Amino acid sequence: ISLSFGLGGSVLAVIFALPLVSLAVRYQGKFATLADRIPYFIHSLPGIVVGLTLVFFAVRYAFVLYQTVPLLLIGYAMLFLPMAQSAIRAALVQVSRQLEEVALSLGKNALSVFMRITLPLIAPGVGAGLALVFLQIMKELTATLLLRPSGVDTLATKVWELTDNAQYAASAPYAAALILISGLPVYLLTMRSFTRSSKREKVFDG
C-alpha cells in the first residue's frame, strides 16, 4: 500500500509540475509566475493544515472523495509539488529553446514537440522529481492520518500507531521496511550525482 501511494502521488505531482514549470520557464509572465509560486506557499504549510483543508472540501463539496485514495494522492501532490518542480526546472533550463522552435517550424504542434523532443531531454529531471516526491510521501504522516481511507495503513502510520502504544519491538519491522524502501530513491539520486561528477572530472582531466 505504501509503495502504491508513493508511486501514485509522485506521478501525480510530476504531471502537475510539468505544465507549471513549462509555463514559468518558456512563457513566463505574471500568470505563469503566480501559478509556479503557489505550490511553494502550500508546501510551507504544515501537513495537517493541507489535510484539514482537503477534508473540509470533500465533506462540504465532494463527499464522494472523502476518505478515498484519489483525495489522498491529491494531498500528496499538493504538499510535495515544489520538489518535482525544482528537479524538472533544473533540467528544462538546460534544454535549448531553439530545438523546440525548429520542430515547430517544421509543422509539429506544441504537444508533439514536448512529447518527442523536450520530454526525453528532461527525463533525468523528471526521474529525480519522482524520486524526491516518493521519498517524502513514504515518510509523510499527518496528512495521511487525515486523508487515508478507513482501515488503510501505510508504513509511517503503522510505526506511529505502534510507537504511540509503546509497542517498540512490534514497530521495528515496519520502521526497517520504511528505511529500506525510502533508501532506494536516495541511492538512485546519490549514484546519479556521483556519475555526473565522475563524467565532469573525466572531461576536465581530458
Coordinates of N, CA, C and O in Angstrom, one line a residue, residues 12-163:
L12 N 1.5 11.8 -9.9 CA 0.6 12.9 -10.0 C 1.3 14.2 -9.8 O 1.0 15.2 -10.5
A13 N 2.2 14.3 -8.9 CA 3.0 15.5 -8.7 C 3.8 15.9 -9.9 O 3.8 17.1 -10.3
V14 N 4.4 15.0 -10.6 CA 5.1 15.3 -11.8 C 4.2 15.7 -12.9 O 4.5 16.7 -13.7
I15 N 3.0 15.1 -13.0 CA 2.0 15.5 -14.0 C 1.6 17.0 -13.8 O 1.5 17.7 -14.8
F16 N 1.4 17.3 -12.6 CA 1.1 18.7 -12.3 C 2.2 19.7 -12.5 O 2.1 20.8 -12.9
A17 N 3.4 19.2 -12.2 CA 4.6 20.1 -12.2 C 5.0 20.4 -13.7 O 5.5 21.5 -13.9
L18 N 4.9 19.5 -14.6 CA 5.4 19.7 -16.0 C 4.8 20.9 -16.6 O 5.5 21.8 -17.1
P19 N 3.4 21.1 -16.6 CA 2.9 22.3 -17.3 C 3.3 23.6 -16.5 O 3.5 24.7 -17.1
L20 N 3.3 23.5 -15.2 CA 3.7 24.7 -14.4 C 5.1 25.2 -14.7 O 5.4 26.4 -14.9
V21 N 6.0 24.2 -14.7 CA 7.4 24.6 -15.0 C 7.6 25.0 -16.4 O 8.3 26.0 -16.7
S22 N 6.9 24.4 -17.4 CA 7.0 24.8 -18.8 C 6.5 26.2 -19.0 O 7.1 27.0 -19.7
L23 N 5.4 26.6 -18.3 CA 4.9 28.0 -18.4 C 5.9 28.9 -17.8 O 6.1 30.0 -18.4
A24 N 6.4 28.6 -16.6 CA 7.3 29.5 -15.9 C 8.6 29.7 -16.7 O 9.2 30.9 -16.7
V25 N 9.2 28.7 -17.3 CA 10.5 28.8 -18.0 C 10.3 29.3 -19.4 O 11.1 30.1 -19.8
R26 N 9.3 28.8 -20.1 CA 9.3 29.1 -21.5 C 8.4 30.3 -21.8 O 8.7 31.1 -22.8
Y27 N 7.4 30.6 -21.1 CA 6.4 31.6 -21.4 C 6.5 32.8 -20.4 O 6.1 33.9 -20.7
Q28 N 6.8 32.5 -19.2 CA 6.9 33.5 -18.1 C 5.6 34.3 -18.0 O 4.6 33.8 -18.2
G29 N 5.7 35.6 -17.6 CA 4.5 36.4 -17.4 C 4.0 36.3 -16.0 O 4.4 35.4 -15.2
K30 N 3.1 37.2 -15.6 CA 2.6 37.2 -14.2 C 1.8 36.0 -13.9 O 2.0 35.4 -12.8
F31 N 0.9 35.5 -14.8 CA 0.1 34.4 -14.5 C 1.0 33.1 -14.3 O 0.8 32.3 -13.4
A32 N 2.0 33.0 -15.2 CA 2.9 31.8 -15.1 C 3.7 31.8 -13.8 O 3.9 30.8 -13.1
T33 N 4.2 33.0 -13.4 CA 4.9 33.2 -12.2 C 4.1 32.9 -11.0 O 4.5 32.2 -10.1
L34 N 2.8 33.4 -11.0 CA 1.9 33.1 -9.8 C 1.6 31.6 -9.7 O 1.7 31.1 -8.6
A35 N 1.3 31.0 -10.9 CA 1.0 29.6 -10.8 C 2.2 28.7 -10.4 O 2.0 27.7 -9.7
D36 N 3.4 29.2 -10.7 CA 4.6 28.5 -10.4 C 4.9 28.6 -8.9 O 5.4 27.7 -8.3
R37 N 4.5 29.7 -8.3 CA 4.9 30.0 -6.9 C 3.8 29.5 -5.8 O 4.2 29.3 -4.7
I38 N 2.6 29.4 -6.2 CA 1.6 29.0 -5.3 C 1.9 27.6 -4.6 O 1.7 27.5 -3.4
P39 N 2.4 26.6 -5.4 CA 2.7 25.4 -4.7 C 3.8 25.5 -3.6 O 3.7 24.7 -2.7
Y40 N 4.7 26.5 -3.8 CA 5.7 26.7 -2.8 C 5.0 27.2 -1.5 O 5.5 26.9 -0.4
F41 N 4.0 28.0 -1.6 CA 3.3 28.5 -0.4 C 2.6 27.4 0.2 O 2.6 27.2 1.5
I42 N 1.9 26.5 -0.5 CA 1.2 25.3 0.0 C 2.2 24.4 0.7 O 2.0 23.9 1.8
H43 N 3.4 24.2 0.1 CA 4.5 23.4 0.7 C 4.9 23.9 2.1 O 5.4 23.1 2.9
S44 N 4.9 25.2 2.3 CA 5.3 25.8 3.5 C 4.3 25.6 4.7 O 4.7 25.7 5.8
L45 N 3.1 25.1 4.3 CA 2.1 24.9 5.3 C 2.3 23.5 6.0 O 2.8 22.6 5.3
P46 N 1.9 23.4 7.3 CA 2.0 22.0 7.9 C 1.1 21.0 7.2 O 0.0 21.4 6.6
G47 N 1.5 19.8 7.2 CA 0.7 18.8 6.5 C -0.7 18.7 7.1 O -1.7 18.4 6.3
I48 N -0.9 19.0 8.4 CA -2.2 18.9 9.0 C -3.1 20.0 8.5 O -4.4 19.8 8.3
V49 N -2.6 21.1 8.1 CA -3.4 22.2 7.5 C -3.9 21.8 6.1 O -5.1 22.0 5.8
V50 N -3.1 21.3 5.3 CA -3.5 20.8 4.0 C -4.5 19.7 4.1 O -5.5 19.6 3.4
G51 N -4.2 18.8 5.0 CA -5.1 17.6 5.2 C -6.5 18.1 5.6 O -7.5 17.6 5.1
L52 N -6.6 19.0 6.6 CA -7.9 19.5 7.1 C -8.6 20.3 6.0 O -9.8 20.2 5.9
T53 N -7.8 21.0 5.2 CA -8.5 21.8 4.1 C -9.1 20.8 3.1 O -10.3 21.1 2.7
L54 N -8.4 19.7 2.8 CA -9.0 18.8 1.8 C -10.2 18.0 2.4 O -11.1 17.7 1.7
V55 N -10.1 17.7 3.7 CA -11.2 17.1 4.4 C -12.4 18.0 4.4 O -13.6 17.5 4.1
F56 N -12.3 19.3 4.7 CA -13.4 20.2 4.6 C -14.0 20.3 3.2 O -15.2 20.3 3.1
F57 N -13.1 20.4 2.2 CA -13.6 20.5 0.8 C -14.4 19.3 0.5 O -15.4 19.4 -0.1
A58 N -13.9 18.1 0.8 CA -14.5 16.8 0.4 C -15.9 16.7 1.2 O -16.9 16.3 0.5
V59 N -15.9 17.0 2.4 CA -17.2 16.9 3.2 C -18.2 17.9 2.7 O -19.4 17.6 2.6
R60 N -17.7 19.1 2.4 CA -18.7 20.1 2.0 C -19.1 20.1 0.6 O -20.3 20.3 0.3
Y61 N -18.2 19.8 -0.3 CA -18.5 20.0 -1.7 C -18.3 18.7 -2.6 O -18.9 18.6 -3.7
A62 N -17.6 17.7 -2.1 CA -17.4 16.5 -2.9 C -17.2 15.3 -2.0 O -16.2 14.7 -1.8
F63 N -18.3 14.9 -1.3 CA -18.3 13.9 -0.3 C -17.9 12.5 -0.9 O -17.3 11.7 -0.1
V64 N -18.1 12.4 -2.2 CA -17.7 11.1 -2.8 C -16.2 10.9 -2.7 O -15.7 9.7 -2.8
L65 N -15.4 12.0 -2.5 CA -14.0 11.8 -2.4 C -13.5 11.6 -1.0 O -12.3 11.3 -0.8
Y66 N -14.4 11.8 0.0 CA -14.0 11.8 1.4 C -13.4 10.4 1.7 O -14.0 9.4 1.4
Q67 N -12.2 10.4 2.3 CA -11.5 9.2 2.7 C -11.3 8.2 1.5 O -11.6 7.0 1.7
T68 N -10.9 8.7 0.4 CA -10.6 7.9 -0.8 C -9.1 8.1 -1.1 O -8.5 9.1 -0.8
V69 N -8.6 7.1 -1.9 CA -7.3 7.2 -2.4 C -7.0 8.4 -3.3 O -6.0 9.0 -3.1
P70 N -7.9 8.7 -4.2 CA -7.6 9.9 -5.1 C -7.4 11.2 -4.3 O -6.5 12.0 -4.6
L71 N -8.2 11.4 -3.2 CA -8.0 12.6 -2.4 C -6.7 12.6 -1.7 O -6.0 13.6 -1.5
L72 N -6.3 11.4 -1.2 CA -5.0 11.3 -0.5 C -3.9 11.6 -1.5 O -2.9 12.3 -1.1
L73 N -4.0 11.1 -2.7 CA -2.9 11.3 -3.7 C -2.9 12.8 -4.1 O -1.8 13.4 -4.3
I74 N -4.0 13.4 -4.2 CA -4.1 14.9 -4.4 C -3.4 15.6 -3.3 O -2.6 16.6 -3.5
G75 N -3.6 15.2 -2.1 CA -3.0 15.8 -0.9 C -1.5 15.7 -1.0 O -0.7 16.7 -0.7
Y76 N -1.0 14.5 -1.4 CA 0.5 14.3 -1.5 C 1.0 15.2 -2.6 O 2.1 15.8 -2.4
A77 N 0.3 15.3 -3.7 CA 0.8 16.1 -4.8 C 0.9 17.6 -4.4 O 1.8 18.3 -4.8
M78 N -0.1 18.0 -3.7 CA -0.1 19.4 -3.2 C 1.0 19.7 -2.3 O 1.6 20.8 -2.3
L79 N 1.3 18.8 -1.4 CA 2.3 19.0 -0.4 C 3.7 19.0 -1.0 O 4.6 19.8 -0.5
F80 N 4.0 18.1 -1.9 CA 5.3 17.9 -2.4 C 5.6 18.3 -3.9 O 6.6 18.0 -4.4
L81 N 4.6 19.1 -4.4 CA 4.8 19.5 -5.8 C 6.0 20.3 -6.0 O 6.7 20.2 -7.1
P82 N 6.5 21.2 -5.1 CA 7.7 22.0 -5.4 C 8.9 21.2 -5.6 O 9.9 21.6 -6.3
M83 N 9.0 20.0 -5.0 CA 10.2 19.1 -5.2 C 10.3 18.7 -6.6 O 11.3 18.6 -7.2
A84 N 9.1 18.3 -7.2 CA 9.1 17.9 -8.6 C 9.4 19.1 -9.5 O 10.1 19.0 -10.5
Q85 N 8.8 20.3 -9.1 CA 9.1 21.5 -9.9 C 10.6 21.8 -10.0 O 11.1 22.1 -11.0
S86 N 11.2 21.8 -8.8 CA 12.6 22.2 -8.8 C 13.5 21.2 -9.6 O 14.4 21.7 -10.4
A87 N 13.2 19.9 -9.5 CA 14.0 19.0 -10.3 C 13.8 19.1 -11.8 O 14.7 19.1 -12.6
I88 N 12.5 19.3 -12.2 CA 12.2 19.5 -13.6 C 12.7 20.8 -14.2 O 13.2 20.8 -15.3
R89 N 12.6 21.8 -13.4 CA 13.1 23.1 -13.8 C 14.6 23.1 -14.1 O 15.1 23.7 -15.1
A90 N 15.4 22.4 -13.2 CA 16.8 22.3 -13.4 C 17.2 21.7 -14.7 O 18.2 22.0 -15.3
A91 N 16.3 20.7 -15.1 CA 16.6 20.0 -16.4 C 16.1 20.9 -17.6 O 16.8 21.0 -18.6
L92 N 15.0 21.5 -17.4 CA 14.4 22.2 -18.6 C 15.2 23.5 -19.0 O 15.3 23.8 -20.2
V93 N 15.8 24.2 -18.0 CA 16.5 25.4 -18.3 C 17.8 25.1 -19.1 O 18.4 25.9 -19.8
Q94 N 18.2 23.8 -19.1 CA 19.3 23.4 -19.9 C 19.0 23.0 -21.3 O 19.9 22.7 -22.1
V95 N 17.7 22.9 -21.6 CA 17.3 22.5 -23.0 C 17.1 23.7 -23.8 O 16.4 24.7 -23.5
S96 N 17.8 23.8 -24.9 CA 17.8 24.9 -25.8 C 16.4 25.1 -26.4 O 15.8 24.2 -26.9
R97 N 15.9 26.3 -26.3 CA 14.6 26.6 -26.9 C 14.6 26.5 -28.4 O 13.6 26.3 -29.0
Q98 N 15.8 26.7 -29.0 CA 15.9 26.7 -30.4 C 15.5 25.3 -31.0 O 14.9 25.2 -32.1
L99 N 15.8 24.2 -30.3 CA 15.4 22.9 -30.7 C 13.9 22.8 -30.9 O 13.3 22.3 -31.8
E100 N 13.1 23.4 -29.9 CA 11.7 23.4 -29.9 C 11.2 24.3 -31.1 O 10.2 23.9 -31.8
E101 N 11.8 25.4 -31.3 CA 11.4 26.3 -32.3 C 11.6 25.7 -33.7 O 10.8 25.9 -34.6
V102 N 12.7 25.0 -33.9 CA 12.9 24.3 -35.2 C 11.9 23.3 -35.4 O 11.3 23.2 -36.5
A103 N 11.5 22.5 -34.4 CA 10.5 21.5 -34.6 C 9.1 22.1 -34.9 O 8.4 21.6 -35.7
L104 N 8.8 23.2 -34.2 CA 7.6 23.9 -34.5 C 7.5 24.5 -35.9 O 6.5 24.5 -36.6
S105 N 8.7 24.9 -36.4 CA 8.7 25.5 -37.8 C 8.6 24.4 -38.8 O 8.2 24.7 -40.0
L106 N 8.7 23.1 -38.4 CA 8.6 22.0 -39.4 C 7.1 21.5 -39.4 O 6.9 20.5 -40.0
G107 N 6.3 22.2 -38.7 CA 4.9 21.8 -38.7 C 4.4 21.0 -37.6 O 3.2 20.6 -37.5
K108 N 5.2 20.7 -36.6 CA 4.8 20.0 -35.4 C 4.0 20.9 -34.4 O 4.4 22.1 -34.3
N109 N 3.0 20.3 -33.8 CA 2.3 21.2 -32.8 C 3.1 21.1 -31.5 O 4.0 20.3 -31.3
A110 N 2.7 22.0 -30.6 CA 3.4 22.2 -29.3 C 3.4 20.9 -28.5 O 4.5 20.6 -27.9
L111 N 2.3 20.2 -28.4 CA 2.2 19.0 -27.6 C 3.2 17.9 -28.2 O 3.9 17.2 -27.5
S112 N 3.2 17.8 -29.5 CA 4.1 16.8 -30.2 C 5.5 17.1 -29.9 O 6.3 16.2 -29.7
V113 N 5.9 18.4 -30.0 CA 7.2 18.8 -29.8 C 7.7 18.5 -28.3 O 8.8 18.0 -28.1
F114 N 6.8 18.8 -27.4 CA 7.1 18.5 -26.0 C 7.3 17.0 -25.8 O 8.2 16.6 -25.1
M115 N 6.4 16.2 -26.3 CA 6.4 14.7 -26.1 C 7.6 14.1 -26.7 O 8.3 13.2 -26.2
R116 N 8.0 14.5 -27.9 CA 9.0 13.9 -28.7 C 10.4 14.5 -28.6 O 11.4 13.8 -28.8
I117 N 10.5 15.7 -28.1 CA 11.8 16.4 -28.0 C 12.1 16.8 -26.6 O 13.1 16.4 -26.0
T118 N 11.2 17.6 -26.0 CA 11.5 18.2 -24.7 C 11.5 17.1 -23.6 O 12.5 17.0 -22.8
L119 N 10.5 16.3 -23.6 CA 10.3 15.3 -22.5 C 11.5 14.3 -22.4 O 12.0 14.1 -21.3
P120 N 12.0 13.8 -23.6 CA 13.1 12.9 -23.5 C 14.4 13.6 -22.9 O 15.2 13.0 -22.2
L121 N 14.5 14.9 -23.3 CA 15.7 15.6 -22.8 C 15.7 15.9 -21.3 O 16.7 16.0 -20.7
I122 N 14.5 16.1 -20.8 CA 14.4 16.4 -19.4 C 14.0 15.2 -18.5 O 13.7 15.3 -17.3
A123 N 14.1 14.0 -19.1 CA 13.8 12.8 -18.4 C 14.6 12.6 -17.1 O 14.0 12.1 -16.1
P124 N 15.9 12.9 -17.1 CA 16.6 12.8 -15.8 C 16.0 13.6 -14.7 O 15.9 13.2 -13.6
G125 N 15.6 14.9 -15.1 CA 15.0 15.8 -14.1 C 13.6 15.2 -13.6 O 13.3 15.3 -12.4
V126 N 12.9 14.7 -14.5 CA 11.6 14.1 -14.2 C 11.8 12.9 -13.2 O 11.1 12.7 -12.2
G127 N 12.8 12.1 -13.5 CA 13.1 10.9 -12.7 C 13.6 11.4 -11.3 O 13.2 10.8 -10.3
A128 N 14.4 12.5 -11.2 CA 14.8 13.0 -9.9 C 13.6 13.5 -9.1 O 13.5 13.3 -7.9
G129 N 12.7 14.2 -9.8 CA 11.5 14.7 -9.2 C 10.6 13.6 -8.6 O 10.1 13.7 -7.5
L130 N 10.5 12.5 -9.4 CA 9.7 11.3 -8.9 C 10.3 10.8 -7.7 O 9.6 10.4 -6.7
A131 N 11.7 10.6 -7.7 CA 12.3 10.0 -6.5 C 12.2 10.9 -5.3 O 12.0 10.4 -4.2
L132 N 12.4 12.2 -5.5 CA 12.3 13.1 -4.3 C 10.9 13.1 -3.7 O 10.7 13.0 -2.5
V133 N 9.9 13.2 -4.5 CA 8.5 13.2 -4.0 C 8.1 11.8 -3.4 O 7.5 11.7 -2.3
F134 N 8.6 10.7 -4.0 CA 8.3 9.4 -3.5 C 8.9 9.3 -2.1 O 8.3 8.7 -1.2
L135 N 10.1 9.8 -1.9 CA 10.8 9.7 -0.6 C 10.0 10.5 0.4 O 9.9 10.0 1.6
Q136 N 9.5 11.6 0.1 CA 8.7 12.4 1.1 C 7.4 11.7 1.4 O 7.0 11.8 2.6
I137 N 6.8 11.2 0.4 CA 5.5 10.5 0.6 C 5.6 9.3 1.6 O 4.7 9.1 2.4
M138 N 6.7 8.6 1.4 CA 6.8 7.4 2.2 C 6.9 7.7 3.7 O 6.5 6.9 4.5
K139 N 7.4 8.8 4.1 CA 7.5 9.2 5.5 C 6.5 10.2 6.0 O 6.5 10.6 7.1
E140 N 5.6 10.6 5.1 CA 4.6 11.6 5.5 C 3.6 11.0 6.4 O 3.1 9.8 6.2
L141 N 3.2 11.7 7.5 CA 2.3 11.1 8.5 C 1.0 11.9 8.7 O -0.1 11.4 8.6
T142 N 1.1 13.2 9.0 CA -0.1 14.0 9.4 C -1.2 14.0 8.4 O -2.3 13.7 8.7
A143 N -0.9 14.4 7.2 CA -1.9 14.4 6.1 C -2.5 13.0 5.9 O -3.7 12.8 5.6
T144 N -1.6 12.0 5.9 CA -2.0 10.6 5.7 C -3.0 10.2 6.7 O -4.0 9.5 6.4
L145 N -2.8 10.6 8.0 CA -3.7 10.2 9.0 C -5.1 10.8 8.8 O -6.1 10.1 9.1
L146 N -5.2 12.0 8.2 CA -6.5 12.6 8.0 C -7.2 12.1 6.7 O -8.4 12.1 6.7
L147 N -6.4 11.8 5.7 CA -7.0 11.6 4.4 C -7.1 10.1 4.0 O -7.8 9.8 3.0
R148 N -6.4 9.2 4.7 CA -6.4 7.8 4.2 C -7.8 7.2 4.3 O -8.6 7.6 5.2
P149 N -8.1 6.3 3.5 CA -9.3 5.5 3.6 C -9.4 4.8 4.9 O -8.4 4.4 5.5
S150 N -10.6 4.5 5.4 CA -10.8 3.8 6.7 C -10.2 2.4 6.6 O -10.4 1.7 5.6
G151 N -9.4 2.1 7.6 CA -8.8 0.7 7.7 C -7.6 0.6 6.9 O -7.0 -0.5 6.9
V152 N -7.1 1.6 6.3 CA -5.9 1.5 5.4 C -4.7 2.1 6.2 O -4.8 3.2 6.7
D153 N -3.6 1.4 6.3 CA -2.4 1.9 7.0 C -1.2 1.9 6.0 O -1.1 1.0 5.1
T154 N -0.4 2.9 6.2 CA 0.9 2.9 5.5 C 2.0 2.6 6.5 O 1.7 2.4 7.7
L155 N 3.2 2.4 6.0 CA 4.3 2.1 6.9 C 4.5 3.2 8.0 O 4.7 2.9 9.2
A156 N 4.3 4.5 7.6 CA 4.5 5.6 8.5 C 3.4 5.6 9.6 O 3.7 5.8 10.8
T157 N 2.2 5.4 9.2 CA 1.1 5.4 10.2 C 1.2 4.2 11.1 O 0.8 4.3 12.3
K158 N 1.7 3.0 10.5 CA 1.8 1.8 11.4 C 2.9 2.0 12.4 O 2.7 1.7 13.6
V159 N 4.0 2.6 12.0 CA 5.1 2.9 13.0 C 4.5 3.9 14.1 O 4.8 3.7 15.3
W160 N 3.8 4.9 13.7 CA 3.3 5.9 14.6 C 2.3 5.2 15.6 O 2.4 5.5 16.8
E161 N 1.4 4.4 15.1 CA 0.4 3.8 16.0 C 1.1 2.9 17.0 O 0.7 2.9 18.2
L162 N 2.0 2.1 16.5 CA 2.7 1.1 17.4 C 3.5 1.8 18.5 O 3.5 1.5 19.7
T163 N 4.3 2.8 18.0 CA 5.2 3.5 19.0 C 4.3 4.3 20.0 O 4.7 4.5 21.1

